[in-house]
Amino acid sequence: MTAVVGDTALSSPPLPERTVPRGQRRRLRVGRGVVLILAVLYFFGPLAAAFWFSIDEGNGLTWHAYTNFAQAPGFGSAASLSLELAALTVVLSLLLMVPTLLLVHLRFPRVRTAVELLSLLPLVVPPIVLVVGVSTVIGWGNAGSSGSFRSQLFNQLLNSSPPPILPLEYVILVLPFVFRSLDAGLRTSNTATLVEAARNLGASWPTTVWRVVLPTLRTSLLNGSFLAFALVLGEFTMARLLQYQPFAVWLLQFGNTDGQLSVALSLLSLLLTWALLLVMTAIAGRGPRKAVV
Amino acid sequence: MTAQVSSEFAGVAVEFEGVSKVFGATRALDGLDLEIAPGELLALLGPSGCGKTTALRILAGFEDASSGAVLVDGHDVSRQPPNKRDMGMVFQSYSLFPTMTAVDNVAFGLRLRRRPAADRRRRAEELLDLVGLSPHARKYPHQLSGGQQQRVALARALAVTPRVLLLDEPLSALDAKVREQLREEIRTIQLELGVTTVFVTHDQEEALSLADRVGVMRDGRLEQVAPPATLYDRPATAFVASFVGTTNELPGSMESSGRVRVGAQVLPVDGPAPAAGTSVAVLVRPEAVVVTPHPDGDAIVSVATFRGAITRLRLTRKGAADVLADLPSHRAAELGAGTHAKVELLERPVVVRELA
Ligand SMILES: Nc1ncnc2c1ncn2[C@@H]1O[C@H](COP(=O)(O)OP(=O)(O)O)[C@@H](O)[C@H]1O
Ligand SMILES: [Mg+2]
């Protein structure tokens, strides 16, 4: 990325074009088509089946699942809880990771690997393990005599609306994704030099971060935020085991009473997540590109 | 317009006093002493890793010296953070803020100084004009070529009327043509503005062509600080001689007269002469080598390289090292490859290095 003095890029000579006989080429193309069709079937087959199920009435079609879902009992509170949790998680994880990664990149580059390993840990440790740990701690918290600071604190953590315990856990869950996108942004945008340029021109640290670093990292901040948001919207395990009812948990329970509606809602939530990802890609593609040498 | 821009620059003196910098086991700077006059353009020249960037970064405030002091306008700035030092820096790698247009990049420092919007816009546009980039004011960095980006970076550094302008190999990422052109422009602008400037480079041609004085560095120390012509004609050390320009190293031995015998010639020595009988390397520039075609000459032209006004010959000699010689191209016709020739040195003082 950064220019290195006197280093000339060693470009290897172009490889000779591989020539493929015509018949073989046709077979290759057919092969590729088959693979593509299989992939599409594998991916969209279940979706199409689910869609069919959600509108099939035995002797006709019905859109009632798509027109009535908002009135389904519990939908409103579950959906708003999920949105609140997702927003809180995004804010908390950015508050945690942005300063951490800035410090790591600008001041303590040697601990980067350690921070990376720590941040990727949630990918290796299954969420269930985390929940079991958290449950143990909650048990300990509730064991205190009522009215004590400990039990009041745990009461707040568990019973406020929304319960802070969930976003706190979700922060850990989304850590690898937030880390990855921020780290990539910092690495590709030559942040250290930009910071020095800003400082040199007279910017204090807060101004440097606010006016230069964060705008430069806009794409990767959005990236990390969207991923975290989408993950929390679909999270089931932790919420279910701690007996809360955000969207994913509600959806499963509701499915027992109205199968068609619950399938319709899963499809809609899938579409919502896709829309988020599309928006993210669009924004990432549009923003000014990084100053790359 | 330039007159107006230039009147704002004071041109201050800069002084390094025994500045050392240690990174773990590396001694990047080893007691650097250097005085830079107000309005002077000083080039720091040296091979990669000799501590040039470190010196500049200490002056800018990005590194703290392990010992020693840096004075700007007579005042020790060691305790000032970089954002209080009022220095304009142009970096080696492209450093424009990617989310701002060229003109906003230039106005950034003025905005921090709370100059009124109309004011800073006008000044930013003036400076873009100064570096010839007015037509590109509304472009983002990624829409500009490397050379254009470095011009904007220069305008950005100058916009805040810095006390000292710092340039860290600003041209090294550019291709030769742009590099040469921008180098001249930097010098023109610097002379017009009269801003004290430190220009770091590992390219001796660059240093010689634009600096008032050149400081040659090696292993964290200054070997010699002198105007380009002095550096070239009278290098203080063998390192300077070999780093600046091209030199032949010919075997010689010291005479009792304090002169040096090289081949059949006896020449005066520049600087302190080693004791008589010492074996030395005699350092000779290619243009101080005189070549005359001669059928009995002991040298044979092996390569003749046309370089425009001059042609450089490589001469091989039986039982001796090759010699490089420069001569006016109109004389080179009679000295094609394979020609036998006689090699002599111009009668003038030479630099010698004692052989261990
Ligand atoms: N931040 C740093 N940490 C450790 N060593 C460094 C650091 N900066 C520079 N050095 C070392 O100090 C020496 C001088 O570096 P530098 O000033 O960048 O040289 P130059 O600019 O002349 O190429 C080199 O050996 C380099 O490896
Ligand atoms: Mg350097």
XYZ file of C-alpha atoms in Angstrom, chain B residues 16-193:
178
model
C 19.627 19.982 15.923
C 21.841 19.811 19.017
C 23.357 16.387 19.610
C 20.129 14.602 18.787
C 20.162 10.834 19.293
C 17.368 8.353 18.873
C 17.425 4.735 19.951
C 14.811 2.175 18.860
C 15.432 -0.901 20.951
C 18.798 -2.117 19.705
C 18.914 0.275 16.737
C 20.630 3.620 17.052
C 18.749 5.525 14.362
C 20.362 8.880 15.159
C 23.732 9.186 16.798
C 24.399 12.718 17.995
C 23.093 14.722 15.056
C 24.357 18.318 14.993
C 22.945 20.520 12.281
C 22.116 24.178 11.805
C 19.704 25.275 9.116
C 19.585 28.948 8.205
C 16.330 30.904 7.855
C 14.867 30.408 4.387
C 17.381 27.739 3.472
C 16.540 24.503 1.663
C 18.612 21.788 3.246
C 18.569 18.291 1.788
C 19.284 15.316 4.026
C 20.840 12.701 1.807
C 21.841 9.184 2.647
C 21.228 5.508 1.994
C 18.043 3.862 3.220
C 18.031 3.325 6.975
C 20.594 6.007 7.826
C 18.118 7.965 9.966
C 16.848 10.707 7.628
C 13.175 10.083 8.296
C 13.822 9.778 12.011
C 15.491 13.207 12.037
C 12.536 14.727 10.201
C 9.999 13.034 12.452
C 11.761 14.321 15.543
C 11.651 17.826 14.089
C 7.931 17.399 13.326
C 7.257 16.029 16.800
C 6.200 12.509 15.821
C 9.103 10.980 17.708
C 10.840 12.108 20.875
C 14.608 12.365 20.805
C 16.337 9.985 23.210
C 18.767 12.810 23.955
C 19.676 16.210 22.578
C 17.421 19.098 21.609
C 15.763 20.605 18.564
C 15.569 24.404 18.408
C 13.246 26.305 16.111
C 13.829 30.029 15.957
C 16.079 29.643 18.988
C 13.476 27.899 21.145
C 13.563 24.294 22.281
C 10.484 22.597 20.820
C 11.101 19.156 22.338
C 8.070 19.464 24.634
C 5.630 20.680 21.993
C 3.187 18.143 20.532
C 3.140 17.890 16.720
C -0.114 19.837 16.375
C 1.432 22.866 18.083
C 4.638 23.021 16.067
C 3.399 24.809 12.989
C 5.304 22.688 10.519
C 4.057 21.602 7.131
C 4.939 18.064 6.211
C 4.691 16.243 2.911
C 4.882 12.496 3.341
C 6.480 9.832 1.235
C 3.315 7.797 0.872
C 0.202 9.557 -0.317
C -1.409 11.158 2.673
C -4.385 13.150 1.393
C -7.605 12.679 3.333
C -9.564 10.348 1.026
C -12.977 11.671 2.038
C -12.182 15.290 1.161
C -11.768 17.034 -2.169
C -8.432 18.584 -3.092
C -9.534 22.041 -2.025
C -10.933 20.747 1.278
C -7.671 18.955 1.932
C -5.792 22.209 1.451
C -8.275 24.117 3.615
C -8.150 21.541 6.426
C -5.437 23.277 8.438
C -7.102 26.663 7.996
C -10.379 25.260 9.232
C -8.630 24.023 12.369
C -7.325 27.556 12.830
C -10.911 28.808 12.669
C -10.349 31.062 9.699
C -13.627 32.321 8.205
C -15.011 30.083 5.473
C -14.636 32.594 2.644
C -11.082 33.320 3.730
C -9.930 29.743 3.788
C -11.603 28.943 0.508
C -9.783 31.822 -1.151
C -6.450 30.855 0.324
C -6.887 27.172 -0.507
C -7.625 28.125 -4.081
C -4.597 30.420 -4.191
C -2.358 27.594 -3.075
C -3.856 25.108 -5.493
C -3.155 27.686 -8.156
C 0.423 27.966 -6.919
C 0.960 24.240 -7.481
C -0.936 24.369 -10.781
C -3.948 22.335 -9.727
C -6.822 24.843 -9.853
C -8.717 22.815 -12.454
C -8.747 19.807 -10.125
C -9.872 21.561 -6.951
C -13.137 19.618 -6.670
C -11.643 16.197 -7.294
C -11.133 13.521 -4.675
C -7.642 12.117 -4.089
C -8.421 8.853 -5.864
C -9.272 10.851 -8.980
C -5.805 12.434 -9.053
C -2.526 11.010 -10.323
C 0.336 10.415 -7.933
C 2.083 13.622 -8.948
C -1.116 15.642 -8.571
C -1.702 14.161 -5.133
C 1.732 15.208 -3.992
C 1.113 18.717 -5.350
C -2.057 18.935 -3.295
C -0.125 17.651 -0.290
C 2.430 20.415 -0.843
C -0.307 23.043 -1.108
C -1.926 21.639 2.032
C 1.337 21.859 3.942
C 1.978 25.432 2.773
C -1.579 26.656 3.380
C -1.076 26.992 7.111
C 2.016 29.205 6.605
C 4.267 26.732 8.397
C 7.429 27.909 10.069
C 9.298 25.006 8.530
C 8.413 22.872 5.506
C 9.311 19.190 5.825
C 9.466 16.892 2.839
C 10.142 13.180 3.304
C 11.023 11.691 -0.068
C 7.914 13.302 -1.557
C 8.854 12.296 -5.094
C 10.048 8.754 -4.623
C 6.746 7.148 -5.629
C 6.504 9.123 -8.877
C 7.897 8.279 -12.276
C 11.060 9.936 -13.497
C 9.554 12.628 -15.675
C 7.038 13.882 -13.114
C 9.675 13.640 -10.431
C 12.048 15.947 -12.223
C 9.347 18.476 -13.062
C 7.881 18.573 -9.569
C 11.344 18.813 -8.079
C 11.956 22.024 -10.000
C 8.576 23.409 -9.024
C 9.173 22.708 -5.360
C 12.429 24.612 -5.561
C 10.830 27.550 -7.381
C 8.014 27.804 -4.873
C 10.391 27.436 -1.941
C 12.616 30.219 -3.237
C 9.628 32.490 -3.816
C 8.175 31.891 -0.380
